[in-house]
Structures are given as C-alpha cells and as structure tokens.
Amino acid sequence: ETGVTQSPTHLIKTRGQQVTLRCSSQSGHNTVSWYQQALGQGPQFIFQYYREEENGRGNFPPRFSGLQFPNYSSELNVNALELDDSALYLCASSLLGYNEQFFGPGTRLTVL
Amino acid sequence: LAKTTQPISMDSYEGQEVNITCSHNNIATNDYITWYQQFPSQGPRFIIQGYKTKVTNEVASLFIPADRKSSTLSLPRVSLSDTAVYYCLVGDLSSGAGSYQLTFGKGTKLSVIP
C-alpha cells in the first residue's frame, strides 16, 4: 500500500509569484485535504476535495485554489504569493466521513 | 467546531507513563475525539480515536469520562522516540457529503528525557 506523497519537498519563490504543489493520495482514498502549518503552530485547514469538487473550505482567500483529478491526486495552487504564505503545506487523504486522515510529509514553501 | 485546550508542553523520563489531558467543554453529540502525533518536518500521524469510556490500541489508551468534556491520552513507558507534538481534535464523523475538517490547536510538545 503506497502512502501519501507530495512534491516538491522544498520550494523557494518570491513575493507575487504563483506556485503549484502536488499530492498523490493513498490508494483507495477518495478525499484529499490541504493544510497550512506555520512554524510553531498546528496545521490549519485550507480546503477539502471529494469527487473532484471542493467539499469544504477554511478561512483562506480565493488565491488559494485546488484541483482533484480522477485518480484522486490533487494540486494546491497559490497565486500572488505573500511573505506570510511561507509554511509547511500538508496534504492528507482519507475516505469521506472517516476521522482518520493520512498525511504526507509536506512541502516546505519559502516566500522571499 | 469544538475548541480544545491542552498543555503547551510536558517533560517525562524514559520508561514512565505519560498522560496528556485535553479539555473540550463544547463537544457536540456527534463529535469523536482523535489524537494525532507529529514529528518535526513530518505530517501528523493518527494515534487513536474514541467516543466514550476507554479505547486502547497497540500504542496508546484514550480515557473519556461520561460527560465527554475532557479526554486523556495515555502513553505507556515512553521512549526517546515518543518526543513529538501531540494534538487533540474533536470532529463530527457524520459529515456525509458535507465538509469535514480537522481543527488543530497548538498541541502539546512532549519531551522525553533519558
């Protein structure tokens, strides 16, 4: 059974640029969630995708957007990057309605 | 979403039992209590989940009193590798086609001392 994978591991961007982060869900899971974790804080929910549609959203602006593909892999896109977007971005897959989410190792994004 | 309160940090010696208590006074009827563990630069990892009374698995036990306003994660005989941040979360399993999100607080940083 393959776990959740994310790419890239690390990324450096400058303010105003756009970034795409990728996630491959665990086999058999139909739901993917994205979280942002700033240094010293707990992960904050960005949004969740189920059957290729957004299924819930946290308190993040529209410049944070996502996609889920038929194979349940997912992308997180962030436009007009700001310095405060520097964080660890975590992807988690699960079966809809189940509490247990399986997290990937994350992508460390640094915005200069 | 029910808010949770847990100690910011705890220290323990190797081999001791560690109990981390979480308060969730506004827990709803449909909410389950879940604990996650996170090592530095890694994603959180599910430890245990429960609704009431006691749940035990191969790594931990979870004690939930009758009023469910708090819960205690118990780690038996901790080792250095148990040094991590532990998060208590509450959430509704009956989301169906609706949204379900995990709401993390700042967690409890457990340091295991040799």
PDB file of C-alpha atoms in Angstrom:
ATOM      1  CA  GLU A   1       0.000   0.000   0.000  1.00  0.00           C
ATOM      2  CA  THR A   2       1.500   3.335  -1.081  1.00  0.00           C
ATOM      3  CA  GLY A   3       1.236   6.227   1.360  1.00  0.00           C
ATOM      4  CA  VAL A   4       0.570   9.879   0.643  1.00  0.00           C
ATOM      5  CA  THR A   5       3.338  11.551  -1.326  1.00  0.00           C
ATOM      6  CA  GLN A   6       3.931  15.240  -2.007  1.00  0.00           C
ATOM      7  CA  SER A   7       6.143  17.164  -4.375  1.00  0.00           C
ATOM      8  CA  PRO A   8       8.308  19.096  -4.315  1.00  0.00           C
ATOM      9  CA  THR A   9       9.892  18.704  -0.883  1.00  0.00           C
ATOM     10  CA  HIS A  10      11.112  22.273  -0.730  1.00  0.00           C
ATOM     11  CA  LEU A  11      10.368  25.333  -2.808  1.00  0.00           C
ATOM     12  CA  ILE A  12      11.559  28.925  -2.798  1.00  0.00           C
ATOM     13  CA  LYS A  13       9.522  31.637  -4.504  1.00  0.00           C
ATOM     14  CA  THR A  14       9.422  35.408  -4.486  1.00  0.00           C
ATOM     15  CA  ARG A  15       6.530  37.609  -3.484  1.00  0.00           C
ATOM     16  CA  GLY A  16       3.886  37.935  -6.201  1.00  0.00           C
ATOM     17  CA  GLN A  17       4.715  34.665  -7.917  1.00  0.00           C
ATOM     18  CA  GLN A  18       2.435  31.675  -8.285  1.00  0.00           C
ATOM     19  CA  VAL A  19       3.086  28.149  -7.022  1.00  0.00           C
ATOM     20  CA  THR A  20       1.606  24.681  -7.596  1.00  0.00           C
ATOM     21  CA  LEU A  21       2.051  21.920  -5.049  1.00  0.00           C
ATOM     22  CA  ARG A  22       1.173  18.295  -5.800  1.00  0.00           C
ATOM     23  CA  CYS A  23      -0.149  15.412  -3.778  1.00  0.00           C
ATOM     24  CA  SER A  24      -0.729  11.766  -4.537  1.00  0.00           C
ATOM     25  CA  SER A  25      -3.363  10.204  -2.295  1.00  0.00           C
ATOM     26  CA  GLN A  26      -3.137   6.881  -0.565  1.00  0.00           C
ATOM     27  CA  SER A  27      -4.561   4.060  -2.647  1.00  0.00           C
ATOM     28  CA  GLY A  28      -8.318   3.678  -2.233  1.00  0.00           C
ATOM     29  CA  HIS A  29      -8.911   7.099  -0.687  1.00  0.00           C
ATOM     30  CA  ASN A  30     -11.450   9.409  -2.324  1.00  0.00           C
ATOM     31  CA  THR A  31     -10.948  12.586  -0.320  1.00  0.00           C
ATOM     32  CA  VAL A  32      -7.991  14.922  -0.101  1.00  0.00           C
ATOM     33  CA  SER A  33      -7.492  17.820   2.287  1.00  0.00           C
ATOM     34  CA  TRP A  34      -4.851  20.520   2.334  1.00  0.00           C
ATOM     35  CA  TYR A  35      -3.435  22.206   5.420  1.00  0.00           C
ATOM     36  CA  GLN A  36      -1.033  25.079   6.026  1.00  0.00           C
ATOM     37  CA  GLN A  37       1.291  24.849   9.015  1.00  0.00           C
ATOM     38  CA  ALA A  38       3.244  27.905  10.057  1.00  0.00           C
ATOM     39  CA  LEU A  39       6.265  27.462  12.272  1.00  0.00           C
ATOM     40  CA  GLY A  40       5.254  26.574  15.838  1.00  0.00           C
ATOM     41  CA  GLN A  41       1.560  26.295  15.018  1.00  0.00           C
ATOM     42  CA  GLY A  42      -0.809  23.447  14.376  1.00  0.00           C
ATOM     43  CA  PRO A  43      -1.948  22.722  10.824  1.00  0.00           C
ATOM     44  CA  GLN A  44      -4.750  24.978   9.561  1.00  0.00           C
ATOM     45  CA  PHE A  45      -7.370  23.566   7.216  1.00  0.00           C
ATOM     46  CA  ILE A  46      -7.362  25.144   3.743  1.00  0.00           C
ATOM     47  CA  PHE A  47      -9.905  23.037   1.850  1.00  0.00           C
ATOM     48  CA  GLN A  48     -11.034  19.532   1.075  1.00  0.00           C
ATOM     49  CA  TYR A  49     -11.837  17.877  -2.251  1.00  0.00           C
ATOM     50  CA  TYR A  50     -14.178  14.972  -2.833  1.00  0.00           C
ATOM     51  CA  ARG A  51     -15.031  13.595  -6.269  1.00  0.00           C
ATOM     52  CA  GLU A  52     -13.109  16.423  -7.911  1.00  0.00           C
ATOM     53  CA  GLU A  53     -15.164  19.145  -6.234  1.00  0.00           C
ATOM     54  CA  GLU A  54     -14.402  21.399  -3.288  1.00  0.00           C
ATOM     55  CA  ASN A  55     -16.157  19.910  -0.278  1.00  0.00           C
ATOM     56  CA  GLY A  56     -15.352  22.458   2.396  1.00  0.00           C
ATOM     57  CA  ARG A  57     -13.080  25.436   2.887  1.00  0.00           C
ATOM     58  CA  GLY A  58     -11.296  27.039   5.782  1.00  0.00           C
ATOM     59  CA  ASN A  59     -10.556  30.717   6.281  1.00  0.00           C
ATOM     60  CA  PHE A  60      -8.248  31.204   3.298  1.00  0.00           C
ATOM     61  CA  PRO A  61      -8.597  33.754   0.476  1.00  0.00           C
ATOM     62  CA  PRO A  62      -9.579  32.802  -3.091  1.00  0.00           C
ATOM     63  CA  ARG A  63      -5.976  32.995  -4.277  1.00  0.00           C
ATOM     64  CA  PHE A  64      -5.669  29.559  -2.663  1.00  0.00           C
ATOM     65  CA  SER A  65      -7.280  27.112  -5.069  1.00  0.00           C
ATOM     66  CA  GLY A  66      -7.127  23.442  -5.766  1.00  0.00           C
ATOM     67  CA  LEU A  67      -7.881  20.570  -8.065  1.00  0.00           C
ATOM     68  CA  GLN A  68      -8.570  16.902  -7.588  1.00  0.00           C
ATOM     69  CA  PHE A  69      -8.096  14.536 -10.507  1.00  0.00           C
ATOM     70  CA  PRO A  70      -9.964  11.322 -11.379  1.00  0.00           C
ATOM     71  CA  ASN A  71      -7.134   9.279  -9.906  1.00  0.00           C
ATOM     72  CA  TYR A  72      -7.644  11.244  -6.646  1.00  0.00           C
ATOM     73  CA  SER A  73      -4.324  13.054  -6.896  1.00  0.00           C
ATOM     74  CA  SER A  74      -4.519  16.748  -6.131  1.00  0.00           C
ATOM     75  CA  GLU A  75      -2.928  20.140  -6.632  1.00  0.00           C
ATOM     76  CA  LEU A  76      -2.818  23.222  -4.444  1.00  0.00           C
ATOM     77  CA  ASN A  77      -2.313  26.493  -6.294  1.00  0.00           C
ATOM     78  CA  VAL A  78      -1.438  29.748  -4.615  1.00  0.00           C
ATOM     79  CA  ASN A  79      -1.435  32.983  -6.627  1.00  0.00           C
ATOM     80  CA  ALA A  80       0.134  36.314  -5.767  1.00  0.00           C
ATOM     81  CA  LEU A  81       2.357  34.846  -3.075  1.00  0.00           C
ATOM     82  CA  GLU A  82       2.840  36.832   0.119  1.00  0.00           C
ATOM     83  CA  LEU A  83       5.598  36.554   2.706  1.00  0.00           C
ATOM     84  CA  ASP A  84       3.102  35.078   5.199  1.00  0.00           C
ATOM     85  CA  ASP A  85       2.473  32.175   2.841  1.00  0.00           C
ATOM     86  CA  SER A  86       5.807  30.729   3.927  1.00  0.00           C
ATOM     87  CA  ALA A  87       4.863  27.484   5.680  1.00  0.00           C
ATOM     88  CA  LEU A  88       4.750  23.708   5.515  1.00  0.00           C
ATOM     89  CA  TYR A  89       1.884  22.637   3.257  1.00  0.00           C
ATOM     90  CA  LEU A  90       0.407  19.282   4.133  1.00  0.00           C
ATOM     91  CA  CYS A  91      -1.825  17.061   2.083  1.00  0.00           C
ATOM     92  CA  ALA A  92      -3.984  14.398   3.733  1.00  0.00           C
ATOM     93  CA  SER A  93      -6.092  11.695   2.147  1.00  0.00           C
ATOM     94  CA  SER A  94      -8.979   9.790   3.629  1.00  0.00           C
ATOM     95  CA  LEU A  95     -12.303   8.151   2.946  1.00  0.00           C
ATOM     96  CA  LEU A  96     -15.145  10.643   3.210  1.00  0.00           C
ATOM     97  CA  GLY A  97     -16.772  10.561   6.611  1.00  0.00           C
ATOM     98  CA  TYR A  98     -13.859   8.944   8.399  1.00  0.00           C
ATOM     99  CA  ASN A  99     -11.920  10.811  11.043  1.00  0.00           C
ATOM    100  CA  GLU A 100      -8.559   9.264  10.248  1.00  0.00           C
ATOM    101  CA  GLN A 101      -6.616  11.258   7.717  1.00  0.00           C
ATOM    102  CA  PHE A 102      -3.278  10.109   6.342  1.00  0.00           C
ATOM    103  CA  PHE A 103      -0.807  12.931   5.925  1.00  0.00           C
ATOM    104  CA  GLY A 104       2.037  13.290   3.502  1.00  0.00           C
ATOM    105  CA  PRO A 105       5.468  14.634   4.511  1.00  0.00           C
ATOM    106  CA  GLY A 106       4.608  18.130   3.324  1.00  0.00           C
ATOM    107  CA  THR A 107       6.134  20.748   1.062  1.00  0.00           C
ATOM    108  CA  ARG A 108       8.167  23.486   2.704  1.00  0.00           C
ATOM    109  CA  LEU A 109       7.427  26.751   0.867  1.00  0.00           C
ATOM    110  CA  THR A 110       9.591  29.804   1.458  1.00  0.00           C
ATOM    111  CA  VAL A 111       8.482  33.144   0.031  1.00  0.00           C
ATOM    112  CA  LEU A 112      11.177  35.816  -0.205  1.00  0.00           C
TER     113      LEU A 112
ATOM    114  CA  LEU B   1     -16.276  23.091  15.745  1.00  0.00           C
ATOM    115  CA  ALA B   2     -15.428  22.328  19.336  1.00  0.00           C
ATOM    116  CA  LYS B   3     -12.376  24.117  20.680  1.00  0.00           C
ATOM    117  CA  THR B   4      -9.756  22.147  22.556  1.00  0.00           C
ATOM    118  CA  THR B   5      -7.321  23.155  25.296  1.00  0.00           C
ATOM    119  CA  GLN B   6      -4.189  21.197  26.149  1.00  0.00           C
ATOM    120  CA  PRO B   7      -0.927  21.910  27.967  1.00  0.00           C
ATOM    121  CA  ILE B   8       1.679  23.609  25.801  1.00  0.00           C
ATOM    122  CA  SER B   9       4.482  21.295  26.886  1.00  0.00           C
ATOM    123  CA  MET B  10       5.331  18.316  29.084  1.00  0.00           C
ATOM    124  CA  ASP B  11       8.545  16.590  30.094  1.00  0.00           C
ATOM    125  CA  SER B  12       8.891  12.940  31.019  1.00  0.00           C
ATOM    126  CA  TYR B  13      11.673  10.467  31.714  1.00  0.00           C
ATOM    127  CA  GLU B  14      12.115   7.383  29.604  1.00  0.00           C
ATOM    128  CA  GLY B  15      10.083   4.413  30.789  1.00  0.00           C
ATOM    129  CA  GLN B  16       7.413   6.471  32.514  1.00  0.00           C
ATOM    130  CA  GLU B  17       3.731   6.585  31.647  1.00  0.00           C
ATOM    131  CA  VAL B  18       2.635   9.925  30.217  1.00  0.00           C
ATOM    132  CA  ASN B  19      -0.889  11.288  30.430  1.00  0.00           C
ATOM    133  CA  ILE B  20      -1.895  14.292  28.330  1.00  0.00           C
ATOM    134  CA  THR B  21      -5.286  15.779  29.124  1.00  0.00           C
ATOM    135  CA  CYS B  22      -7.385  17.759  26.681  1.00  0.00           C
ATOM    136  CA  SER B  23     -10.410  19.896  27.551  1.00  0.00           C
ATOM    137  CA  HIS B  24     -13.290  20.205  25.083  1.00  0.00           C
ATOM    138  CA  ASN B  25     -16.195  21.707  27.011  1.00  0.00           C
ATOM    139  CA  ASN B  26     -18.300  22.401  23.913  1.00  0.00           C
ATOM    140  CA  ILE B  27     -18.090  18.932  22.397  1.00  0.00           C
ATOM    141  CA  ALA B  28     -21.191  18.056  20.381  1.00  0.00           C
ATOM    142  CA  THR B  29     -23.158  14.836  20.480  1.00  0.00           C
ATOM    143  CA  ASN B  30     -21.813  13.610  17.129  1.00  0.00           C
ATOM    144  CA  ASP B  31     -18.187  14.562  17.801  1.00  0.00           C
ATOM    145  CA  TYR B  32     -15.448  11.997  18.138  1.00  0.00           C
ATOM    146  CA  ILE B  33     -12.146  12.671  19.899  1.00  0.00           C
ATOM    147  CA  THR B  34      -8.985  11.993  17.939  1.00  0.00           C
ATOM    148  CA  TRP B  35      -5.312  12.317  18.775  1.00  0.00           C
ATOM    149  CA  TYR B  36      -2.515  12.879  16.294  1.00  0.00           C
ATOM    150  CA  GLN B  37       1.266  12.811  16.744  1.00  0.00           C
ATOM    151  CA  GLN B  38       3.664  14.971  14.757  1.00  0.00           C
ATOM    152  CA  PHE B  39       7.444  14.786  14.497  1.00  0.00           C
ATOM    153  CA  PRO B  40       9.411  17.798  13.198  1.00  0.00           C
ATOM    154  CA  SER B  41       9.133  18.317   9.434  1.00  0.00           C
ATOM    155  CA  GLN B  42       6.656  15.464   9.052  1.00  0.00           C
ATOM    156  CA  GLY B  43       2.904  15.300   8.641  1.00  0.00           C
ATOM    157  CA  PRO B  44       0.744  14.384  11.644  1.00  0.00           C
ATOM    158  CA  ARG B  45       0.071  10.714  12.269  1.00  0.00           C
ATOM    159  CA  PHE B  46      -3.175   9.274  13.640  1.00  0.00           C
ATOM    160  CA  ILE B  47      -2.753   7.698  17.082  1.00  0.00           C
ATOM    161  CA  ILE B  48      -6.164   6.870  18.490  1.00  0.00           C
ATOM    162  CA  GLN B  49      -9.830   7.830  18.360  1.00  0.00           C
ATOM    163  CA  GLY B  50     -12.761   7.391  20.704  1.00  0.00           C
ATOM    164  CA  TYR B  51     -16.286   8.463  21.526  1.00  0.00           C
ATOM    165  CA  LYS B  52     -16.722   7.487  25.185  1.00  0.00           C
ATOM    166  CA  THR B  53     -15.210   5.424  28.019  1.00  0.00           C
ATOM    167  CA  LYS B  54     -11.896   3.808  27.124  1.00  0.00           C
ATOM    168  CA  VAL B  55     -10.178   2.870  23.903  1.00  0.00           C
ATOM    169  CA  THR B  56      -6.866   1.047  23.695  1.00  0.00           C
ATOM    170  CA  ASN B  57      -4.631   0.149  20.789  1.00  0.00           C
ATOM    171  CA  GLU B  58      -1.059  -1.034  20.409  1.00  0.00           C
ATOM    172  CA  VAL B  59       0.455   2.396  21.074  1.00  0.00           C
ATOM    173  CA  ALA B  60      -1.869   4.288  23.433  1.00  0.00           C
ATOM    174  CA  SER B  61      -5.030   4.412  25.503  1.00  0.00           C
ATOM    175  CA  LEU B  62      -7.697   7.080  25.449  1.00  0.00           C
ATOM    176  CA  PHE B  63      -9.840   7.750  28.505  1.00  0.00           C
ATOM    177  CA  ILE B  64     -13.074   9.711  28.108  1.00  0.00           C
ATOM    178  CA  PRO B  65     -15.293  10.468  31.138  1.00  0.00           C
ATOM    179  CA  ALA B  66     -19.055  10.220  30.964  1.00  0.00           C
ATOM    180  CA  ASP B  67     -19.590  13.954  30.349  1.00  0.00           C
ATOM    181  CA  ARG B  68     -17.039  13.861  27.469  1.00  0.00           C
ATOM    182  CA  LYS B  69     -15.831  17.374  28.299  1.00  0.00           C
ATOM    183  CA  SER B  70     -12.267  16.164  28.524  1.00  0.00           C
ATOM    184  CA  SER B  71     -10.121  13.253  27.429  1.00  0.00           C
ATOM    185  CA  THR B  72      -6.742  11.834  28.424  1.00  0.00           C
ATOM    186  CA  LEU B  73      -4.213  10.289  26.098  1.00  0.00           C
ATOM    187  CA  SER B  74      -2.049   7.768  27.932  1.00  0.00           C
ATOM    188  CA  LEU B  75       1.305   6.656  26.525  1.00  0.00           C
ATOM    189  CA  PRO B  76       2.756   3.685  28.397  1.00  0.00           C
ATOM    190  CA  ARG B  77       6.500   3.556  29.077  1.00  0.00           C
ATOM    191  CA  VAL B  78       7.604   6.342  26.733  1.00  0.00           C
ATOM    192  CA  SER B  79      10.920   6.243  24.903  1.00  0.00           C
ATOM    193  CA  LEU B  80      13.031   8.993  23.358  1.00  0.00           C
ATOM    194  CA  SER B  81      11.307   8.360  20.017  1.00  0.00           C
ATOM    195  CA  ASP B  82       7.990   9.491  21.530  1.00  0.00           C
ATOM    196  CA  THR B  83       9.309  13.066  21.656  1.00  0.00           C
ATOM    197  CA  ALA B  84       6.826  14.889  19.439  1.00  0.00           C
ATOM    198  CA  VAL B  85       3.852  17.246  19.406  1.00  0.00           C
ATOM    199  CA  TYR B  86       0.522  15.649  20.298  1.00  0.00           C
ATOM    200  CA  TYR B  87      -2.734  17.164  19.057  1.00  0.00           C
ATOM    201  CA  CYS B  88      -6.211  16.596  20.445  1.00  0.00           C
ATOM    202  CA  LEU B  89      -9.044  17.160  17.975  1.00  0.00           C
ATOM    203  CA  VAL B  90     -12.799  16.813  18.044  1.00  0.00           C
ATOM    204  CA  GLY B  91     -14.935  16.434  14.956  1.00  0.00           C
ATOM    205  CA  ASP B  92     -18.149  15.091  13.538  1.00  0.00           C
ATOM    206  CA  LEU B  93     -17.952  11.778  11.741  1.00  0.00           C
ATOM    207  CA  SER B  94     -21.446  12.079  10.314  1.00  0.00           C
ATOM    208  CA  SER B  95     -20.460  14.621   7.679  1.00  0.00           C
ATOM    209  CA  GLY B  96     -21.694  12.543   4.789  1.00  0.00           C
ATOM    210  CA  ALA B  97     -21.291  14.604   1.643  1.00  0.00           C
ATOM    211  CA  GLY B  98     -20.646  17.750   3.639  1.00  0.00           C
ATOM    212  CA  SER B  99     -17.290  19.148   4.613  1.00  0.00           C
ATOM    213  CA  TYR B 100     -15.194  17.593   7.302  1.00  0.00           C
ATOM    214  CA  GLN B 101     -12.113  19.318   8.522  1.00  0.00           C
ATOM    215  CA  LEU B 102      -9.630  18.640  11.249  1.00  0.00           C
ATOM    216  CA  THR B 103      -9.138  21.626  13.528  1.00  0.00           C
ATOM    217  CA  PHE B 104      -5.721  21.555  15.156  1.00  0.00           C
ATOM    218  CA  GLY B 105      -4.732  23.663  18.131  1.00  0.00           C
ATOM    219  CA  LYS B 106      -1.115  24.258  19.061  1.00  0.00           C
ATOM    220  CA  GLY B 107      -0.782  20.804  20.586  1.00  0.00           C
ATOM    221  CA  THR B 108       1.339  19.553  23.482  1.00  0.00           C
ATOM    222  CA  LYS B 109       5.066  19.299  22.949  1.00  0.00           C
ATOM    223  CA  LEU B 110       6.238  16.185  24.783  1.00  0.00           C
ATOM    224  CA  SER B 111       9.936  15.940  25.536  1.00  0.00           C
ATOM    225  CA  VAL B 112      11.207  12.568  26.729  1.00  0.00           C
ATOM    226  CA  ILE B 113      14.388  12.794  28.772  1.00  0.00           C
ATOM    227  CA  PRO B 114      16.932   9.946  29.027  1.00  0.00           C
TER     228      PRO B 114
END
